[in-house]
mmCIF file of C-alpha atoms in Angstrom:
data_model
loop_
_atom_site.group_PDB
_atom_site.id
_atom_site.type_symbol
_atom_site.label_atom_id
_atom_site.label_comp_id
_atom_site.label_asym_id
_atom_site.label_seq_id
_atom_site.Cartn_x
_atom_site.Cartn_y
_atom_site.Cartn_z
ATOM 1 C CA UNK A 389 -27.031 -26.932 5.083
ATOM 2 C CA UNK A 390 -25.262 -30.274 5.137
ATOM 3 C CA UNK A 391 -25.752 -30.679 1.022
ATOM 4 C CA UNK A 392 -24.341 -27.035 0.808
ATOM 5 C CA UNK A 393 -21.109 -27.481 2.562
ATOM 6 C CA UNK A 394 -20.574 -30.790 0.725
ATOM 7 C CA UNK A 395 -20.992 -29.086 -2.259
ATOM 8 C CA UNK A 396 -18.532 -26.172 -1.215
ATOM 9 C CA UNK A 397 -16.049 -28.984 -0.376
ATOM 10 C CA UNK A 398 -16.036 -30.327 -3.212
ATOM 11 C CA UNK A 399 -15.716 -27.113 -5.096
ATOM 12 C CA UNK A 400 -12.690 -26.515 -3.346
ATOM 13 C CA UNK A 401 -10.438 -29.530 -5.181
ATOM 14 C CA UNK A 402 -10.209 -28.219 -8.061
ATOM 15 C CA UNK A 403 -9.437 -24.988 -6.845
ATOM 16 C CA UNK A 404 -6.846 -26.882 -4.260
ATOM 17 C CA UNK A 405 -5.151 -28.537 -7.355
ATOM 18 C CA UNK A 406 -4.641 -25.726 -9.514
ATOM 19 C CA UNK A 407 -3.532 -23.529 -7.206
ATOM 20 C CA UNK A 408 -0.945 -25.620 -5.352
ATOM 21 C CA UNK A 409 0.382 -27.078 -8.945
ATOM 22 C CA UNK A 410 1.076 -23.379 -9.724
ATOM 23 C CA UNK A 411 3.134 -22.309 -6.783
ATOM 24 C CA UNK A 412 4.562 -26.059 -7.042
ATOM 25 C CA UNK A 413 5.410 -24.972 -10.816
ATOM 26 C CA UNK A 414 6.277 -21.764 -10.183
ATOM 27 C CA UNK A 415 9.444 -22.619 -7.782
ATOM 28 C CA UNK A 416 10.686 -25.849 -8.861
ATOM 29 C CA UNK A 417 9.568 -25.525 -12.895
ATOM 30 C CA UNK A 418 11.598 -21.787 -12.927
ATOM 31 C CA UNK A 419 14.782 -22.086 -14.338
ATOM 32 C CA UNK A 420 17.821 -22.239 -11.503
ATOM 33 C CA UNK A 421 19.136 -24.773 -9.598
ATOM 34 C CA UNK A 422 16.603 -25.886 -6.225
ATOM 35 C CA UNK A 423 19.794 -27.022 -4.505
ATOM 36 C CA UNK A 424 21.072 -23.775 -4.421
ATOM 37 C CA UNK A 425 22.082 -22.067 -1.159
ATOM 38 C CA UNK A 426 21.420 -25.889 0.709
ATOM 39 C CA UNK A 427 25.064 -26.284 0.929
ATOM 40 C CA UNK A 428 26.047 -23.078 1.953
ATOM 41 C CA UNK A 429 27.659 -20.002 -0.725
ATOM 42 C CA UNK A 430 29.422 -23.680 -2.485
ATOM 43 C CA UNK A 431 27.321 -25.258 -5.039
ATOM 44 C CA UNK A 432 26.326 -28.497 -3.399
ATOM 45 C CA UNK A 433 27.825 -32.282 -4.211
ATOM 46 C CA UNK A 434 26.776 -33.708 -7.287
ATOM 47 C CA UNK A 435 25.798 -37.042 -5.249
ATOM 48 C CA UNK A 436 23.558 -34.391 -3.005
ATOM 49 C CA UNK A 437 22.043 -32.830 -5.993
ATOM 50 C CA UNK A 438 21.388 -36.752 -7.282
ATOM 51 C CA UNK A 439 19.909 -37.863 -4.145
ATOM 52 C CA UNK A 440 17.370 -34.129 -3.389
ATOM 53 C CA UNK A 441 16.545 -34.637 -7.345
ATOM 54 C CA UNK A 442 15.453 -38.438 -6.572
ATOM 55 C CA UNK A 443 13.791 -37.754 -3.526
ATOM 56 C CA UNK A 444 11.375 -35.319 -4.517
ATOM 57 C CA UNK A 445 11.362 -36.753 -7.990
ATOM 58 C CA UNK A 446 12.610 -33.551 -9.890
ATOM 59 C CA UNK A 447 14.006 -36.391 -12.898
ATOM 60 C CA UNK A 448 10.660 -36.513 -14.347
ATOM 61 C CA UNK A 449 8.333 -34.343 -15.626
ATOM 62 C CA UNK A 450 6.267 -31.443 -14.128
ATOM 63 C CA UNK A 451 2.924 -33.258 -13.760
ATOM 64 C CA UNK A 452 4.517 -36.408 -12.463
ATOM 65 C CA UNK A 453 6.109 -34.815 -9.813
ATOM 66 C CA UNK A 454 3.634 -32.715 -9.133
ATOM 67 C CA UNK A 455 1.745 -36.056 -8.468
ATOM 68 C CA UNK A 456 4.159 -37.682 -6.046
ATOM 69 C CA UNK A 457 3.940 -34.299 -4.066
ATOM 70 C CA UNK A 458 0.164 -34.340 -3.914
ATOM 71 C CA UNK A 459 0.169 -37.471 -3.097
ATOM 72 C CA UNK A 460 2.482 -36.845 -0.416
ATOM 73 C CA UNK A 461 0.404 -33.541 0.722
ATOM 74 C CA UNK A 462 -2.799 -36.186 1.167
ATOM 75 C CA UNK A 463 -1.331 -38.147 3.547
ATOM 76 C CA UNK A 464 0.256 -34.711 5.252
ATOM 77 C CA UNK A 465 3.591 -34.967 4.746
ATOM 78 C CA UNK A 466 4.399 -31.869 3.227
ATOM 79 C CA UNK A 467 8.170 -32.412 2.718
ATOM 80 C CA UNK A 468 11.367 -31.458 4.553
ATOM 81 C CA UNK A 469 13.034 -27.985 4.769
ATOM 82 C CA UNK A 470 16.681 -27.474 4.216
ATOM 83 C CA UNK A 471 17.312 -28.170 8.044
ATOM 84 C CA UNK A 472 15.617 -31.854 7.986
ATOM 85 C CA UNK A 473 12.690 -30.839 9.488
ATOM 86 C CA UNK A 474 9.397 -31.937 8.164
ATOM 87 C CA UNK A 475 7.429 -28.655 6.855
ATOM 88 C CA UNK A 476 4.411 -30.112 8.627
ATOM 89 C CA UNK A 477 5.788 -30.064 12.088
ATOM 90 C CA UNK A 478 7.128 -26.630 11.752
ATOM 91 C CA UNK A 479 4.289 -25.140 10.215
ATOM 92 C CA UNK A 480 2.129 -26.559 12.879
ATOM 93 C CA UNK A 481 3.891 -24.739 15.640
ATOM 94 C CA UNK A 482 3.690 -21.413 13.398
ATOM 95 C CA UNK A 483 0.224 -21.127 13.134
ATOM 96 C CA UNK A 484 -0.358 -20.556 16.062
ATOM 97 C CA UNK A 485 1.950 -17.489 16.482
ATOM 98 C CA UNK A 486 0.498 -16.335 13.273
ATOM 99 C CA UNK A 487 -3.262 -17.207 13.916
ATOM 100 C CA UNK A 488 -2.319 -15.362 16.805
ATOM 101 C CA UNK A 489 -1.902 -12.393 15.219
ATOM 102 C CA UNK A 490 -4.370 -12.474 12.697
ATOM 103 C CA UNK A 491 -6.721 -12.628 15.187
ATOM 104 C CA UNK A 492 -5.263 -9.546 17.021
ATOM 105 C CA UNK A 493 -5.173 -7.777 13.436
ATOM 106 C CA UNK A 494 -9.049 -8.385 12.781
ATOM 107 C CA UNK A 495 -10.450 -7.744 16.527
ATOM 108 C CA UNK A 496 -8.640 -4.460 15.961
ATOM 109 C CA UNK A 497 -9.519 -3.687 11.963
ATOM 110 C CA UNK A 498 -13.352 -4.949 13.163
ATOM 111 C CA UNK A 499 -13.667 -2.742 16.851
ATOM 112 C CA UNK A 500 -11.890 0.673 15.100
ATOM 113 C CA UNK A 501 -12.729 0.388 11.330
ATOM 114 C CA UNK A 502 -16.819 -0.442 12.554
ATOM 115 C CA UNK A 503 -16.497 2.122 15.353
ATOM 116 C CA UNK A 504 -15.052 4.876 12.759
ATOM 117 C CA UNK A 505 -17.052 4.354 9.978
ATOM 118 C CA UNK A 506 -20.431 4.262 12.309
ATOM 119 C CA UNK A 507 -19.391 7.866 13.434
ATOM 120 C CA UNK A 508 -18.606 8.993 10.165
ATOM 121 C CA UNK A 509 -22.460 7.500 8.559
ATOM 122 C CA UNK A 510 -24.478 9.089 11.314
ATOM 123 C CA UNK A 511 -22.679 12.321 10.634
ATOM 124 C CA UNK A 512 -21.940 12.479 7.059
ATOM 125 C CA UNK A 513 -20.672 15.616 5.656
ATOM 126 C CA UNK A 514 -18.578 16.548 9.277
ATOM 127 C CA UNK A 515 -15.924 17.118 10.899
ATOM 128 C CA UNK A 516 -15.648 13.289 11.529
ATOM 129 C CA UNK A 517 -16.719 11.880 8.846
ATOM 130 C CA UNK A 518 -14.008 14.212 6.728
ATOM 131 C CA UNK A 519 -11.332 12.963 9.186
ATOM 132 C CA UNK A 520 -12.060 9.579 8.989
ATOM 133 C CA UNK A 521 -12.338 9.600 4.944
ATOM 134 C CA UNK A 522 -9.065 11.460 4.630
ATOM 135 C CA UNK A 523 -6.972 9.528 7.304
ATOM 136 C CA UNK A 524 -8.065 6.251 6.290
ATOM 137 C CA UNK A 525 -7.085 7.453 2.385
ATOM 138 C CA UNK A 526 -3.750 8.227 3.582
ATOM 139 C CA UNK A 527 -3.069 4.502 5.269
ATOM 140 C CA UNK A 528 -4.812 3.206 1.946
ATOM 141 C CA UNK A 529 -2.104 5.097 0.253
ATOM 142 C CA UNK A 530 0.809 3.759 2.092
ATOM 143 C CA UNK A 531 2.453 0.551 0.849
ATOM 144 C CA UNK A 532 2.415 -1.885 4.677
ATOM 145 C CA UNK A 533 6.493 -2.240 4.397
ATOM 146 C CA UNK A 534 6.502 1.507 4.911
ATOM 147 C CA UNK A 535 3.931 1.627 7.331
ATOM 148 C CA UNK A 536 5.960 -1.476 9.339
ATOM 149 C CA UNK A 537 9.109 0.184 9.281
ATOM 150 C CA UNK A 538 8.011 3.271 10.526
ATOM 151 C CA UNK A 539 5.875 1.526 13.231
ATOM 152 C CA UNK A 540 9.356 0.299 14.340
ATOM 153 C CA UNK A 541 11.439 2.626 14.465
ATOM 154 C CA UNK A 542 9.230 5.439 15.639
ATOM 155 C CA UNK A 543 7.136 3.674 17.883
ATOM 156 C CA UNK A 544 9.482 0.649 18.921
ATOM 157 C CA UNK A 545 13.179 2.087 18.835
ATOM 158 C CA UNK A 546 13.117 5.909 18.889
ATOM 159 C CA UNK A 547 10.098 5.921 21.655
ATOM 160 C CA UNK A 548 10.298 2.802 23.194
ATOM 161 C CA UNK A 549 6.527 2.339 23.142
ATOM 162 C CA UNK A 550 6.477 -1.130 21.856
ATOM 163 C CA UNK A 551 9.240 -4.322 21.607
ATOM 164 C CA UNK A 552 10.855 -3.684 18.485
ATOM 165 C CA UNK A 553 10.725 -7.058 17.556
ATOM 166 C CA UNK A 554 8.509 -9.790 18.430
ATOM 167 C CA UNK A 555 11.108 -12.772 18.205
ATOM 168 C CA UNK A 556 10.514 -15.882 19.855
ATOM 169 C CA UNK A 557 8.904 -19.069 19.374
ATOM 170 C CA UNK A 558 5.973 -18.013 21.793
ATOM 171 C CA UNK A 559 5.710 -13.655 21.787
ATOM 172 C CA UNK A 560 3.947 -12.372 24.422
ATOM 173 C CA UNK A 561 0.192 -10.442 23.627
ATOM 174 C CA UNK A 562 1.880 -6.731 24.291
ATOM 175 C CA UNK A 563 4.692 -7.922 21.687
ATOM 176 C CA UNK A 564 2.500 -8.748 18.674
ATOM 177 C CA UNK A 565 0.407 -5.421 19.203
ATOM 178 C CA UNK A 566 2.731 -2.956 16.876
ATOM 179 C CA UNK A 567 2.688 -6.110 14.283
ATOM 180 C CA UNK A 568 -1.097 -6.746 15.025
ATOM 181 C CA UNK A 569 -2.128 -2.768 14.433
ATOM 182 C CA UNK A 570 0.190 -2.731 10.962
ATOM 183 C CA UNK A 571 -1.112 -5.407 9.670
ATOM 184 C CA UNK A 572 -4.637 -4.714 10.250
ATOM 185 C CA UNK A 573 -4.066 -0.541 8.993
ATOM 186 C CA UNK A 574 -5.330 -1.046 5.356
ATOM 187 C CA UNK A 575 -8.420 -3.248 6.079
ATOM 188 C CA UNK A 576 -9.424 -1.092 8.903
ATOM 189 C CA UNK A 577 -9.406 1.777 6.955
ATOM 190 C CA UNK A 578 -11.208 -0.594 3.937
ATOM 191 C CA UNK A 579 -13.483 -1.522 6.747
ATOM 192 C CA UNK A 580 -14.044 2.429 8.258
ATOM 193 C CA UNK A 581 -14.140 3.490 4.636
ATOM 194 C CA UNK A 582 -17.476 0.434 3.638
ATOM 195 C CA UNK A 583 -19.393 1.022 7.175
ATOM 196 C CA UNK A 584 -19.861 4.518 6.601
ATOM 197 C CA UNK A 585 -20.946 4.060 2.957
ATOM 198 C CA UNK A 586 -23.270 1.374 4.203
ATOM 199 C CA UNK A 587 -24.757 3.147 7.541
ATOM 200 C CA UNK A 588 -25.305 6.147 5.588
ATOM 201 C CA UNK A 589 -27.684 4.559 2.606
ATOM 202 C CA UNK A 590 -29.718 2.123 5.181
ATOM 203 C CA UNK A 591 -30.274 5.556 8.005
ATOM 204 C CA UNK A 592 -32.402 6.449 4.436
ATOM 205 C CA UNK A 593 -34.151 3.218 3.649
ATOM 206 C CA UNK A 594 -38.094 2.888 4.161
ATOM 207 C CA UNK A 595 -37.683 0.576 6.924
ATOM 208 C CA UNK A 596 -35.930 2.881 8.917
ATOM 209 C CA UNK A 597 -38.550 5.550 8.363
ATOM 210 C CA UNK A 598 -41.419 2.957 9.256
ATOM 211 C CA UNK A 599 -39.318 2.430 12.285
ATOM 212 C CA UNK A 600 -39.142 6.315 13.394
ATOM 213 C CA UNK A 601 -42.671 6.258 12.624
ATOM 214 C CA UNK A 602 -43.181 3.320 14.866
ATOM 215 C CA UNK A 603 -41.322 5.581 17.930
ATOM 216 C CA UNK A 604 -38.285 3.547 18.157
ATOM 217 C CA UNK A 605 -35.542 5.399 19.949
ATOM 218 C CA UNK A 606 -32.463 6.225 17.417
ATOM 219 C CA UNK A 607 -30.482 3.830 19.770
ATOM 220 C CA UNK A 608 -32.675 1.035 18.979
ATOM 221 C CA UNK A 609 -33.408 2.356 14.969
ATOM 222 C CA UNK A 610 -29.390 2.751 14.852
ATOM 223 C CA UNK A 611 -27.836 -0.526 17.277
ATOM 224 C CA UNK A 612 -31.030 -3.272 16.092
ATOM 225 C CA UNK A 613 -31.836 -2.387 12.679
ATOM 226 C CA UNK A 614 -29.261 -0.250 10.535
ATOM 227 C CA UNK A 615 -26.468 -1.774 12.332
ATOM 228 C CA UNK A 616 -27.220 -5.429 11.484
ATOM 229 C CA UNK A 617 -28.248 -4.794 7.665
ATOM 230 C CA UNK A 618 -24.608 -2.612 7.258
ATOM 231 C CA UNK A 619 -22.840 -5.353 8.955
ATOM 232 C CA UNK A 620 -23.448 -7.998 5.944
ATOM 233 C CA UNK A 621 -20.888 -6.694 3.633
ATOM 234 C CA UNK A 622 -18.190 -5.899 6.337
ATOM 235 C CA UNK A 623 -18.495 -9.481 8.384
ATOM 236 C CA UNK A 624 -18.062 -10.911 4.474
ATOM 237 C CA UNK A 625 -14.755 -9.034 3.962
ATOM 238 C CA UNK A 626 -13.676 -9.439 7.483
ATOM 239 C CA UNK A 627 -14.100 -13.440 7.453
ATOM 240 C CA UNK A 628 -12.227 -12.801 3.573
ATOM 241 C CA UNK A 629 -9.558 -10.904 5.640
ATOM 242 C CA UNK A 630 -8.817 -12.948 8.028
ATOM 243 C CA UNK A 631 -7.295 -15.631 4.916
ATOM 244 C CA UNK A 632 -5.642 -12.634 3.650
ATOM 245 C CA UNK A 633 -3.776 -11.658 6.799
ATOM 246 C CA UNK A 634 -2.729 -15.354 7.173
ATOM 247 C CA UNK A 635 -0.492 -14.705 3.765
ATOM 248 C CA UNK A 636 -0.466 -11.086 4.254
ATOM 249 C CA UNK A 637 1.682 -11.305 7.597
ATOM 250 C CA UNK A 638 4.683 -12.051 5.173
ATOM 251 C CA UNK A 639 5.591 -8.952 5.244
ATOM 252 C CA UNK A 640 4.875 -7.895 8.726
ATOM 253 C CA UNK A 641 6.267 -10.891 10.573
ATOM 254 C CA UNK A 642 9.653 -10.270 8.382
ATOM 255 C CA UNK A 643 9.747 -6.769 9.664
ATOM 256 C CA UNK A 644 9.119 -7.760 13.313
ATOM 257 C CA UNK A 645 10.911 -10.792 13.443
ATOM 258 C CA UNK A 646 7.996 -12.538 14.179
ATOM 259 C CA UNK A 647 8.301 -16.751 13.981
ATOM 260 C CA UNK A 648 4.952 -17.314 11.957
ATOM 261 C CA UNK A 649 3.893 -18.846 8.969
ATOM 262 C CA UNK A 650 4.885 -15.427 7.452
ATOM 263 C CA UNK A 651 8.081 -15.483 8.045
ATOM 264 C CA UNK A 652 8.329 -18.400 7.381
ATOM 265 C CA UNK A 653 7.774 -18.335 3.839
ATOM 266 C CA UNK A 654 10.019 -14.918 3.937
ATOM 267 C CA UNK A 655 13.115 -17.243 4.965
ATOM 268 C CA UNK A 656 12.248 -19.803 2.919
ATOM 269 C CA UNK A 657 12.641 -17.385 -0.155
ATOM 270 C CA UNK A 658 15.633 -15.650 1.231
ATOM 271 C CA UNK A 659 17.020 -19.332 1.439
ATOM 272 C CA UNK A 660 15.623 -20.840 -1.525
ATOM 273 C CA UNK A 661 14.316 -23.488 0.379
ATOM 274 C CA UNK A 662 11.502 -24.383 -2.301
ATOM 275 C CA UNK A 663 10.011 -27.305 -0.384
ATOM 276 C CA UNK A 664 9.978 -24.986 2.727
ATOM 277 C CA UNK A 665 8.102 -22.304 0.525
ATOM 278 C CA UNK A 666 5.908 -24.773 -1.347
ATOM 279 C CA UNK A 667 4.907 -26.584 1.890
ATOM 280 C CA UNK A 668 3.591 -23.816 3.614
ATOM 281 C CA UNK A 669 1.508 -21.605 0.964
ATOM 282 C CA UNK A 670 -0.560 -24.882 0.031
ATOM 283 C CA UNK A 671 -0.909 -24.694 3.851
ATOM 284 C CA UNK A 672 -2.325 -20.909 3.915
ATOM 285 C CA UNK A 673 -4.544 -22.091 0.332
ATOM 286 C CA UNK A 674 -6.247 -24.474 2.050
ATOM 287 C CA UNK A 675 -6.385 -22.310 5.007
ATOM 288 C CA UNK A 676 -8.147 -19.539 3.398
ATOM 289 C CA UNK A 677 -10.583 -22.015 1.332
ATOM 290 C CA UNK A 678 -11.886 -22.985 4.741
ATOM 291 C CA UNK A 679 -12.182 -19.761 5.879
ATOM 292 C CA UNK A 680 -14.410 -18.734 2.475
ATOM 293 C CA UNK A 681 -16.567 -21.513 3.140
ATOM 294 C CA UNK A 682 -17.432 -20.283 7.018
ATOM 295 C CA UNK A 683 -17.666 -16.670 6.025
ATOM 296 C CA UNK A 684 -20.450 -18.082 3.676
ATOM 297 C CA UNK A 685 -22.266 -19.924 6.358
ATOM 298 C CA UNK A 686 -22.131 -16.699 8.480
ATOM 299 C CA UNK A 687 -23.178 -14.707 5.544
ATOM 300 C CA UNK A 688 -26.537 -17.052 5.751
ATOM 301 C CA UNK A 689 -26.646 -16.668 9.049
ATOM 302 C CA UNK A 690 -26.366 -12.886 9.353
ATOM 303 C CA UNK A 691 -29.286 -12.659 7.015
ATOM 304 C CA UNK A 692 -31.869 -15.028 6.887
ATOM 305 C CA UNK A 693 -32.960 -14.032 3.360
ATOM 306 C CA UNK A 694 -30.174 -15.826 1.794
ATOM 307 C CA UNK A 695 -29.730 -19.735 1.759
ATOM 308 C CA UNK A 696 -27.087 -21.963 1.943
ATOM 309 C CA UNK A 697 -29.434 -24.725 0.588
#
């Protein structure tokens, strides 16, 4: 086990550097100014512009500074946003508003998408297996912005059901629940949609049969046996998820307001604060790398056919 997550570590670097050099690349290698919208709608000082391009080295070539940034990133300095604030610092408070709600988003995605697509395996071919396959293809079909604004304005402004917004540095449990069920709608249906498939090919599989013939009560057969083997595949793409909606909150915590990693990154880009931006996805990369590398070791642990040696 040991050798195995060394060896997944070390798999990660390259993966680390490539992937942060291209978002690194992509905003400051673009063509534009990165000093834009720092000063305000005027175009900032030419002894500002001399000073930002000297700090973070933007004089020299792509791989060189590139280099001073990742050498920067080691010792966790991740830059300064437009405000003077080190990325680091802020980022560190955000996670935990947005871990927040990831979690919320896959309890909810894992308790209604396993509970659905259960019901729908056991009875395939009826009336709830046809409601779950059609309603979860309609929220596959709907792009999350739509879903989010609708959530909103139906459910937080015209009804009142929910806070329409989830501002704040700390939001309270009942404010991230509208945010926390949108953002988990497409993998729970995912999730609904790959438990049924899976409970209804193991309920056919020889070792359920041996255990019928073995007078196991369905409860048993169903909760002990078919559960466990269907659950591989969705505790993979849940642990997969859970990186996902780290990023994927963008959207969701711009529509709610919600002071995350997510938006974040949203205001960054409506600011062009490039540091800002840069800082925090090779946060979320290295984030979700991490997160790979325990789904794996619960993958191996789930089912003790498979090694991690």
């Amino acid at each position: 086990m040991g050798k195995y997550i060394v060896r997944r570590l070390l798999q990660m670097i390259p993966v680390i550097i490539l992937s942060t050099f291209l978002i690194y690349a992509m905003v400051f290698a673009m063509p534009g100014d990165p000093t834009a919208g720092k000063c305000g709608e005027r175009p900032c000082p030419p002894a500002y512009v001399a000073a930002f391009n000297e700090k973070y080295h933007l004089n020299d070539p792509l791989p060189v500074q590139y280099g001073y940034y990742a050498a920067n990133v080691l010792q966790g300095d991740l830059g300064e946003n437009q405000y003077g604030r080190p990325v680091a610092e802020e980022l560190t408070e955000r996670f935990a508003v947005t871990g927040k709600l990831a979690v919320m988003a896959l309890v909810i995605e894992g308790v209604i998408g396993i509970l659905a697509g259960v019901l729908a395996g056991l009875r395939k071919g009826g009336f709830i297996d046809n409601l779950v396959l059609v309603s979860t293809l309609f929220v596959i079909s709907v792009p999350i912005f739509v879903t989010g604004f609708a959530a909103r304005y139906f459910l937080g402004l015209k009804w009142e059901i929910f806070p329409a917004l989830a501002s704040g540095k700390d939001p309270s449990f009942y404010a991230l629940l509208m945010p926390a069920f949108v953002l988990a709608s497409t993998s729970l249906a995912y999730i609904a949609r790959l438990m049924r498939t899976n409970i209804a090919e193991n309920i056919k599989s020889d070792y359920v049969r041996t255990a019928k013939a073995k007078g196991l009560t369905p409860r048993r057969i169903v909760g002990v046996h078919t559960l466990r083997n269907s659950m591989i595949p969705v505790v993979t793409f849940m642990g997969y998820d859970f990186g996902a909606l780290l990023g994927g909150a963008i959207v969701t915590e711009g529509i709610f307001d919600v002071a995350g990693v997510g938006g974040y990154i949203f205001k960054g880009i409506q600011n062009r604060d490039g540091i800002a931006v840069v800082g925090a996805v090779t946060a979320l990369v290295i984030v979700y790398l991490l997160m790979n590398l325990l789904v794996d070791l619960l993958y191996g642990a789930l089912d003790p056919r498979i090694s991690n040696d």
